[in-house]
Coordinates of C-alpha atoms in Angstrom, one line a residue:
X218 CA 23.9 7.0 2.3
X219 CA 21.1 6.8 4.8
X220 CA 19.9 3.3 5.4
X221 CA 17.4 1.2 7.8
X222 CA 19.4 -1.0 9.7
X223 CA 18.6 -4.1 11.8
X224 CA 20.2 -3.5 15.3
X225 CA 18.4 -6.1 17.5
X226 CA 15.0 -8.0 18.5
X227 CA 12.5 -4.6 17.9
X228 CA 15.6 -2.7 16.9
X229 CA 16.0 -0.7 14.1
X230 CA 17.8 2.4 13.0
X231 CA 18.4 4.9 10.2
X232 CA 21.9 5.4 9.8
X233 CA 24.5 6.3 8.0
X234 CA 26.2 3.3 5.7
X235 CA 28.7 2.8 2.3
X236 CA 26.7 3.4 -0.6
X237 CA 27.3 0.6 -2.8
X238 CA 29.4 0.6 -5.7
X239 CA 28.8 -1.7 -9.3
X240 CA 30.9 -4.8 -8.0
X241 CA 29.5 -7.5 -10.9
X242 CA 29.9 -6.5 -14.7
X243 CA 25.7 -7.2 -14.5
X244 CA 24.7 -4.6 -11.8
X245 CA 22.8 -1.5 -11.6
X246 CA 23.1 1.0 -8.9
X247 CA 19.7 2.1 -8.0
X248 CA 18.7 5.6 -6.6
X249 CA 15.6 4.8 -4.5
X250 CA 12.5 6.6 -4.9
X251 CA 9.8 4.9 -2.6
X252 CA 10.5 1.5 -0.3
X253 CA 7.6 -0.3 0.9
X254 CA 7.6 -1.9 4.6
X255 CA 6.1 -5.2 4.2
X256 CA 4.6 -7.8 6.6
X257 CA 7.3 -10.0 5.9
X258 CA 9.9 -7.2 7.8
X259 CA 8.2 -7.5 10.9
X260 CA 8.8 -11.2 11.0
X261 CA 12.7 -9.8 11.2
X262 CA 11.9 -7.5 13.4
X263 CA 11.2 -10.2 16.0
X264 CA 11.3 -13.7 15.8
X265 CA 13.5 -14.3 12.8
X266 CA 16.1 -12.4 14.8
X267 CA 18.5 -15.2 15.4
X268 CA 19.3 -15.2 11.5
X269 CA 19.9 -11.5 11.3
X270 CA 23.2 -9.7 11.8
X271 CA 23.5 -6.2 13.5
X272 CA 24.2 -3.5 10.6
X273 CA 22.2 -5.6 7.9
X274 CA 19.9 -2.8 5.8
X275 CA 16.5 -4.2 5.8
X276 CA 13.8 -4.0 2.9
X277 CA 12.8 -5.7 -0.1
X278 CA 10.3 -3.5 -2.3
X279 CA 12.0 -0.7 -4.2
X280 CA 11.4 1.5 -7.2
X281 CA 13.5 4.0 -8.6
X282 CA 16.0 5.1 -11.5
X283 CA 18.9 3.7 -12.7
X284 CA 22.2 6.0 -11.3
X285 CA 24.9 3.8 -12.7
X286 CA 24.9 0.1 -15.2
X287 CA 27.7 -2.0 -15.0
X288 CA 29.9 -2.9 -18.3
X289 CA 27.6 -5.9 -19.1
X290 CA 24.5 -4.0 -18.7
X291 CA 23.2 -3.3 -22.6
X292 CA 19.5 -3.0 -22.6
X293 CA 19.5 -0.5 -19.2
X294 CA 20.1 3.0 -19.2
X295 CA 21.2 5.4 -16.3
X296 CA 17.7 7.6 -15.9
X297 CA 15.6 4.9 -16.6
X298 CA 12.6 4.0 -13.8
X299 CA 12.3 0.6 -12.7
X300 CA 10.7 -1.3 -10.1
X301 CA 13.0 -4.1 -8.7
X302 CA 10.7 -7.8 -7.9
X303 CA 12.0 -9.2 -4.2
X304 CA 13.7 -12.0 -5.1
X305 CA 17.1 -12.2 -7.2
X306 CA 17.2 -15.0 -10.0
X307 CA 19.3 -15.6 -13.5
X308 CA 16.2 -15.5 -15.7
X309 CA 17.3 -18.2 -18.1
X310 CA 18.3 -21.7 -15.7
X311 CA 15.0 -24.2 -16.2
X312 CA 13.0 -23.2 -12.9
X313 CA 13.3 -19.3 -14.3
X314 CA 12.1 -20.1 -17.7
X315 CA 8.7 -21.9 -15.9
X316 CA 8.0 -19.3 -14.0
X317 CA 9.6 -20.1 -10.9
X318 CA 12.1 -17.5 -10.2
X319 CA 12.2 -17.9 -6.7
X320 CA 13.9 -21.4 -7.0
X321 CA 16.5 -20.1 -9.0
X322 CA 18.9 -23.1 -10.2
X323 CA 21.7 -20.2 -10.2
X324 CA 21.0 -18.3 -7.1
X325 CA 19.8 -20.9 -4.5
X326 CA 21.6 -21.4 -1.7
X327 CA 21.5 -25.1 -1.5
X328 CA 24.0 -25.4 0.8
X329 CA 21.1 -23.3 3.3
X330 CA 18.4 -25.0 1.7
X331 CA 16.5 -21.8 0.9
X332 CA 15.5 -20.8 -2.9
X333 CA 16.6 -17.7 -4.2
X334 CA 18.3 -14.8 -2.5
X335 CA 16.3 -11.7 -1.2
X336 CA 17.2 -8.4 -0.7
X337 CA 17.5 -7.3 2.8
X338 CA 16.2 -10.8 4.6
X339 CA 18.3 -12.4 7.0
X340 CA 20.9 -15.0 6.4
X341 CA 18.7 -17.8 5.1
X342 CA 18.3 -15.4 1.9
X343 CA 22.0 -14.8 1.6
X344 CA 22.3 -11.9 3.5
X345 CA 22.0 -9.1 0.6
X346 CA 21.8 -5.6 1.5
X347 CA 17.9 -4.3 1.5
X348 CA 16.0 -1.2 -0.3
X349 CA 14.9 0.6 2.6
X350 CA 17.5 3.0 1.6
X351 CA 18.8 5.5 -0.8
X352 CA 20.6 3.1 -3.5
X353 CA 20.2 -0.3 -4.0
X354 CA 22.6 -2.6 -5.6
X355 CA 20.8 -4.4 -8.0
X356 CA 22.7 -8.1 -9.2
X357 CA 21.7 -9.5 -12.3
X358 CA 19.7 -6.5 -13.3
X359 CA 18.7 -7.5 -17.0
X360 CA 17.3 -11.1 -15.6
X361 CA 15.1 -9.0 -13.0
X362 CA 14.6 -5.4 -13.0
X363 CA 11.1 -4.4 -14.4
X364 CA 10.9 -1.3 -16.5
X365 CA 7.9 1.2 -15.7
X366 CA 6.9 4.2 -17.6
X367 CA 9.0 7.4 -15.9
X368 CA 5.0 9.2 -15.4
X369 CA 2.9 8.5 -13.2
X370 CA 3.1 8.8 -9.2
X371 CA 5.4 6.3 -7.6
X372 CA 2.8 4.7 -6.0
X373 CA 1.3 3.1 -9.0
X374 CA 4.0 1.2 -9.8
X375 CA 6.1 0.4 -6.6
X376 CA 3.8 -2.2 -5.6
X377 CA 4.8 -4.5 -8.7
X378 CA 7.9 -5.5 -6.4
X379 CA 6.3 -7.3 -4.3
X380 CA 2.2 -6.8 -3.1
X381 CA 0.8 -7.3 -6.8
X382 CA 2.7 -10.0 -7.7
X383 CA 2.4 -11.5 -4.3
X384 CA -1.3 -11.6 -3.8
X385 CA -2.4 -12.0 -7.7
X386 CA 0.1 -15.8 -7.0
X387 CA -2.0 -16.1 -3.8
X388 CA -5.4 -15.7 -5.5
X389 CA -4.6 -17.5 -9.2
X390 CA -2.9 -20.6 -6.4
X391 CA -6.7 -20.5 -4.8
X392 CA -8.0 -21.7 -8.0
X393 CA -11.3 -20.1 -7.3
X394 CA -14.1 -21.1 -9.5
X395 CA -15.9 -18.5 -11.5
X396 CA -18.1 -16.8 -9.3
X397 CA -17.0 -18.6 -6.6
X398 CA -15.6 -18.0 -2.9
X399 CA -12.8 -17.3 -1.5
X400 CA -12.1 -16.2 2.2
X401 CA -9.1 -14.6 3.5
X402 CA -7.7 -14.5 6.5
X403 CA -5.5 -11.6 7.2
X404 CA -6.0 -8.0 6.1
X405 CA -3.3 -6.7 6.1
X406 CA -1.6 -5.1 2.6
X407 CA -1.4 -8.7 1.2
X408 CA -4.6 -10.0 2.6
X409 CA -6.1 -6.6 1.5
X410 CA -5.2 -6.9 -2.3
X411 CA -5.9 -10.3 -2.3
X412 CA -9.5 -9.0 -2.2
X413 CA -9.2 -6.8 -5.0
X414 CA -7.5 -9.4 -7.0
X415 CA -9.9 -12.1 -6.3
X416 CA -13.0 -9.9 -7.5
X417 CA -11.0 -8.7 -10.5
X418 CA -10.4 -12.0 -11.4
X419 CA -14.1 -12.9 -11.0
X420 CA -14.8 -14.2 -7.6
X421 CA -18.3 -13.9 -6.8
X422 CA -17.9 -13.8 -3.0
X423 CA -15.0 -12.6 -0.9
X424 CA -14.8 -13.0 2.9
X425 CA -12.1 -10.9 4.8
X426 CA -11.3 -11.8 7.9
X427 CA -9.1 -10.2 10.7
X428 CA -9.3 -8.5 14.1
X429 CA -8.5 -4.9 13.1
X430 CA -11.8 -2.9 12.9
X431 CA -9.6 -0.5 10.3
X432 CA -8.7 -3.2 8.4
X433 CA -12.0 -4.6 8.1
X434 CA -13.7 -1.5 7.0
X435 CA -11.2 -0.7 4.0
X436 CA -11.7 -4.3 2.8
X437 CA -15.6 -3.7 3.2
X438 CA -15.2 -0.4 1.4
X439 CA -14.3 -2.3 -1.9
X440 CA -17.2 -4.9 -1.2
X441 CA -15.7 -7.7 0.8
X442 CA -17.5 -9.3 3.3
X443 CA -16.0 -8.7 6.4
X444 CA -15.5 -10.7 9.9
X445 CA -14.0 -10.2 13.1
X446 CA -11.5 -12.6 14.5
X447 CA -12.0 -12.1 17.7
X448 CA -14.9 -13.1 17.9
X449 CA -14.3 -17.0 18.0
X450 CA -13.2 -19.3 15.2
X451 CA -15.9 -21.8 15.8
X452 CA -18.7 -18.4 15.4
X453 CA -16.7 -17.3 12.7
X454 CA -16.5 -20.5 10.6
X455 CA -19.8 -21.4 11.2
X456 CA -21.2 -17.7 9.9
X457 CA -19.4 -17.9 6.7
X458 CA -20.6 -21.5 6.3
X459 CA -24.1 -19.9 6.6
X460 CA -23.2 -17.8 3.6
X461 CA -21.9 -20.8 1.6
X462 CA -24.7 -23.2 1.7
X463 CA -23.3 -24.8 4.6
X464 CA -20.5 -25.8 3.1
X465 CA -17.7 -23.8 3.2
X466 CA -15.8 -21.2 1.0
X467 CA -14.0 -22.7 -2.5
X468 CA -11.0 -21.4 -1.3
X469 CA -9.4 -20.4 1.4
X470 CA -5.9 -17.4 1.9
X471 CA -3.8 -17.5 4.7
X472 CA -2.2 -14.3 4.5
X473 CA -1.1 -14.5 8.1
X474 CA 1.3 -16.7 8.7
X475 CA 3.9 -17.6 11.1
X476 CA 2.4 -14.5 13.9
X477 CA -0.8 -15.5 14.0
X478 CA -3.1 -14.9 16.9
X479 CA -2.8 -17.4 19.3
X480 CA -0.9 -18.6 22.2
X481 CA 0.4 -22.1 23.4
X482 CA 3.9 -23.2 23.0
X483 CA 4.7 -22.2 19.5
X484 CA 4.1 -19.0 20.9
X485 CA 6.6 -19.6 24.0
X486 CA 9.0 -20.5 21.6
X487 CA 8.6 -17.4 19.2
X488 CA 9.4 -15.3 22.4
X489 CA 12.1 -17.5 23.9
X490 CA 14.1 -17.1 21.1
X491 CA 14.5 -13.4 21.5
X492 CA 16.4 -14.6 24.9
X493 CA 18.5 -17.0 23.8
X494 CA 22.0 -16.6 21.7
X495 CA 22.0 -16.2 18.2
X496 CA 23.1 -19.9 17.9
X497 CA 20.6 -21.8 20.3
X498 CA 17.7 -19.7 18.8
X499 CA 18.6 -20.3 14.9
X500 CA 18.7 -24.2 16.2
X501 CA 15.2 -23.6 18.2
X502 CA 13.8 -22.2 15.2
X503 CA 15.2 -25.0 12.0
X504 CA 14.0 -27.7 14.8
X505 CA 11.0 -27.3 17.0
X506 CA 7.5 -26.3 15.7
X507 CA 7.8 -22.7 16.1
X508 CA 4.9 -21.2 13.9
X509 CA 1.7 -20.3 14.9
X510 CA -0.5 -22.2 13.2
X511 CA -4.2 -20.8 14.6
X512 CA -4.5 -19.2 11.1
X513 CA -3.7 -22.2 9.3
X514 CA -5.6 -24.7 11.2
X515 CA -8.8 -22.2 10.4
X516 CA -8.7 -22.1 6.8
X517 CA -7.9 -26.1 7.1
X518 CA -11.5 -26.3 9.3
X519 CA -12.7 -23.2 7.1
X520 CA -12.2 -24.6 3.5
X521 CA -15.5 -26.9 2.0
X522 CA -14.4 -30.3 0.7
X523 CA -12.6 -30.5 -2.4
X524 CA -11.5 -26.8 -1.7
X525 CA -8.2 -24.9 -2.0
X526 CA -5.8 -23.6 0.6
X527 CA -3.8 -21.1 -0.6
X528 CA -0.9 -20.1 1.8
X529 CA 1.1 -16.8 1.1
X530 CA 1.9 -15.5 4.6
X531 CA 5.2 -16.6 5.5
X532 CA 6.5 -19.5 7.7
X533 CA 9.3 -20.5 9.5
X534 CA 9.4 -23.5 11.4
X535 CA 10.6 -26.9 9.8
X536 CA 8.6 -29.2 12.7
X537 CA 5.1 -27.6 12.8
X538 CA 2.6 -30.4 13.7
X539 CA -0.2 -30.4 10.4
X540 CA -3.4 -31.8 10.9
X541 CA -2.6 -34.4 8.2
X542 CA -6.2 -36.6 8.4
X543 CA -8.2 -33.5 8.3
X544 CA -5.9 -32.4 5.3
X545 CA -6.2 -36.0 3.9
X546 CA -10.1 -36.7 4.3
X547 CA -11.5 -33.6 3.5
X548 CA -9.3 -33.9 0.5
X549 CA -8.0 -30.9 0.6
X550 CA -5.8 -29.1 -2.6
X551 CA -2.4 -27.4 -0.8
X552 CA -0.7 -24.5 -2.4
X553 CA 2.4 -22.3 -1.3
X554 CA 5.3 -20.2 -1.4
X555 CA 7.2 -16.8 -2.3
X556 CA 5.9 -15.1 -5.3
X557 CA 7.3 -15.7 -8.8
X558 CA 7.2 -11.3 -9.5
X559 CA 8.6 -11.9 -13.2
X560 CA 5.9 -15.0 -13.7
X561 CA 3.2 -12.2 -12.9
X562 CA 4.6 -8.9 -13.8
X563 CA 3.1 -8.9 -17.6
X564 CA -0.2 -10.0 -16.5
X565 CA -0.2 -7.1 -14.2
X566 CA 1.5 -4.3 -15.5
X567 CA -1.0 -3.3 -17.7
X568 CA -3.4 -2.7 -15.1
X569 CA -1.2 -0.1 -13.8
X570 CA -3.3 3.0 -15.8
X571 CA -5.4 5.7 -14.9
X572 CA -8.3 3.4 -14.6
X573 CA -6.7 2.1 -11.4
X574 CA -8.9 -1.1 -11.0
X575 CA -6.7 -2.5 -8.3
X576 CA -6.8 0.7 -6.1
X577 CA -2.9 1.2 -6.0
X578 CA -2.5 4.8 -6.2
X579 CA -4.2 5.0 -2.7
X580 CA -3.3 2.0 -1.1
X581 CA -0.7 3.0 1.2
X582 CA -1.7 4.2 4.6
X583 CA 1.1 6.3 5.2
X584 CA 4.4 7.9 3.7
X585 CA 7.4 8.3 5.7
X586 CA 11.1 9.1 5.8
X587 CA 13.7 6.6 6.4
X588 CA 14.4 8.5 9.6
X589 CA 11.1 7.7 10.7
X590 CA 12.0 4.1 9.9
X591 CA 11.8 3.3 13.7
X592 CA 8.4 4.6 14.7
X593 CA 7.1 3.1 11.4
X594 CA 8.0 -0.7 12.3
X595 CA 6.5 0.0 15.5
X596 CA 3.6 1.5 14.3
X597 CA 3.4 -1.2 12.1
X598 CA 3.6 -4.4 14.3
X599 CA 1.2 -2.5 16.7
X600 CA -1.3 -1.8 14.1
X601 CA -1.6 1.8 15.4
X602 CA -2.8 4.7 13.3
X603 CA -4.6 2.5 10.7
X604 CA -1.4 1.3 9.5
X605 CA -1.8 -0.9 6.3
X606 CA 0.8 -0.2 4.2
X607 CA 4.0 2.2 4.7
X608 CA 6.0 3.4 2.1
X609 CA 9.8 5.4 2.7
X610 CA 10.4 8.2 0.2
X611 CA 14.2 8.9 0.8

């Protein structure tokens, strides 16, 4: 089968692989039907290098139909459409049954100290071959795929594996009042629908922030109050202040993460790694502050008192200096971490109709083959071409 494959730092390939084969009396075998490219790829494609290996098949949101069920596999049919969620869990261990799929009691690696696997992420996720190809091997189907009706375009529903789920945690995390504020930093497809969801859910004002004039008009399009980055974070703080009686939003998104904007040493040591042997760098990254935190440090200056950070753009260093008084005094409420897709999927899912009211079945910026896989990454990391959101159609 044709697969995207990570070669190197700002290296990928399509290319020709195995297909997989039913190996676990639980699995499906997945034809793909539409693979999204997420935010979360590009930190693989450069400074999570050092826990990749060259031939690993990248990619992590996938729709499609059922080709083939393993002999344990009862309530799944071969035809059936599904979308699969990101993250691989039991659905039944005492974490799963709160909600928290992603710390998986069964699938953890504890011995990496990471929660539970994902498809198509590096070794500190277990290393398990992605969806930005034409089948997926799906472990532990029953426990995680999600069934979707078999009409209705692709794009509709595709987005349940990962963005929906993702940035509906984000915004219900924020905790935003009722008719309150929320800004968020980042627009890119997480950053983006966390807009939508925040209004949906009754936010009375959201501020978008982000550098990308594109970006920045497509939020404002769906009544977001927009700012510009680059303009300066004390000007930009200060003018949202302005708009929140001087004290700040209610809540506050960092849907950036560890590539923020900024330079310094964090930075020197994001690109140092791409120099340094597989080993040094994975050591570089688990011990020195790594992350650039200009994006984090905002929404903790950003945020009024009393307010809510909400962090769902990923991060990777385990030494990252925190401003830990600023955090302390301005009493400041912290939330985090991967999304729990089968904690959100029913609350979503039925949102999924003609009425559209998340704007899904418009919300990628561009459709390409896996072929194109390599111009699309780059594309992507560049923000060229007003790319948001890139999905493959194998």
């Amino acid at each position: 089968m044709r697969a995207v494959v990570w070669n190197g730092t700002r290296d990928v390939r399509t290319e020709e692989v195995p297909d997989p084969r039913v190996e676990d009396p639980g699995d499906v075998i997945l034809k793909v039907e539409s693979s999204g490219l997420c935010g979360s790829d590009l930190h693989l494609y450069e400074v999570l290098g050092p826990f990749m290996r060259q031939g690993d098949i990248l990619g992590h949101e996938p729709l499609g139909v059922i080709e083939e069920v393993g002999p344990d596999v009862t309530s799944l049919v071969p035809g059936q459409r599904v979308v699969v969620p990101f993250q691989i869990s039991c659905g039944h261990c005492v974490t799963c049954r709160s909600g928290l799929q992603t710390q998986c009691e069964n699938t953890r690696d504890d011995e990496q100290g990471t929660g539970a696997p994902i498809y198509g992420y590096s070794s500190l996720y277990g290393s398990v071959p992605g969806a930005q190809a034409e089948y997926l091997r799906v472990p532990r189907a029953e426990a995680n795929v999600i069934p979707v009706p078999s009409h209705g375009p692709a794009d509709r529903y595709v987005f349940l594996s990962d963005v929906l789920p993702t940035a509906w945690q984000a915004v219900r995390y924020a905790d935003v009042p009722e008719g309150g504020s929320v800004a968020v930093l980042g627009l890119g497809p997480i950053g983006d629908m966390c807009c939508r969801v925040a209004h949906h859910l009754g936010a009375g004002r959201v501020f978008g922030v982000d550098p990308v004039p594109e970006r920045r008009l497509r939020a404002s399009a769906r009544g977001v109050e927009v700012f510009d980055s680059s303009d300066g974070i004390d000007d930009l703080i200060e003018r949202i202040r302005e708009r929140t009686r001087g004290q700040g939003p209610d809540a506050v998104i960092d849907a950036v993460g560890l590539e923020a904007d900024g330079h310094g040493p964090a930075r020197f040591a994001q690109r140092l790694t791409s120099f340094l042997p597989k080993g040094a760098a994975a050591t570089l990254m688990e011990n020195v502050g790594v992350d650039r935190l200009s994006a984090l440090r905002t929404a903790i200056e950003l945020v009024r008192r009393g307010g809510t950070i909400s962090i769902i753009g990923v991060y990777g260093g385990t030494a990252d200096p925190l401003p830990m008084l600023t955090l302390f005094d301005k009493q400041i409420q912290l939330r985090m971490g991967q999304a729990n897709v089968r904690r959100w999927a029913p609350d979503i899912l039925p949102l999924l109709d003609d009425t559209d009211v998340l704007g899904v079945d418009d919300f990628a910026t561009h459709h390409m083959s896996l072929d194109e896989a390599p111009d699309a990454y780059a594309m992507f990391q560049k923000k060229r071409n007003g790319a948001v959101k890139v999905l493959f159609r194998p």
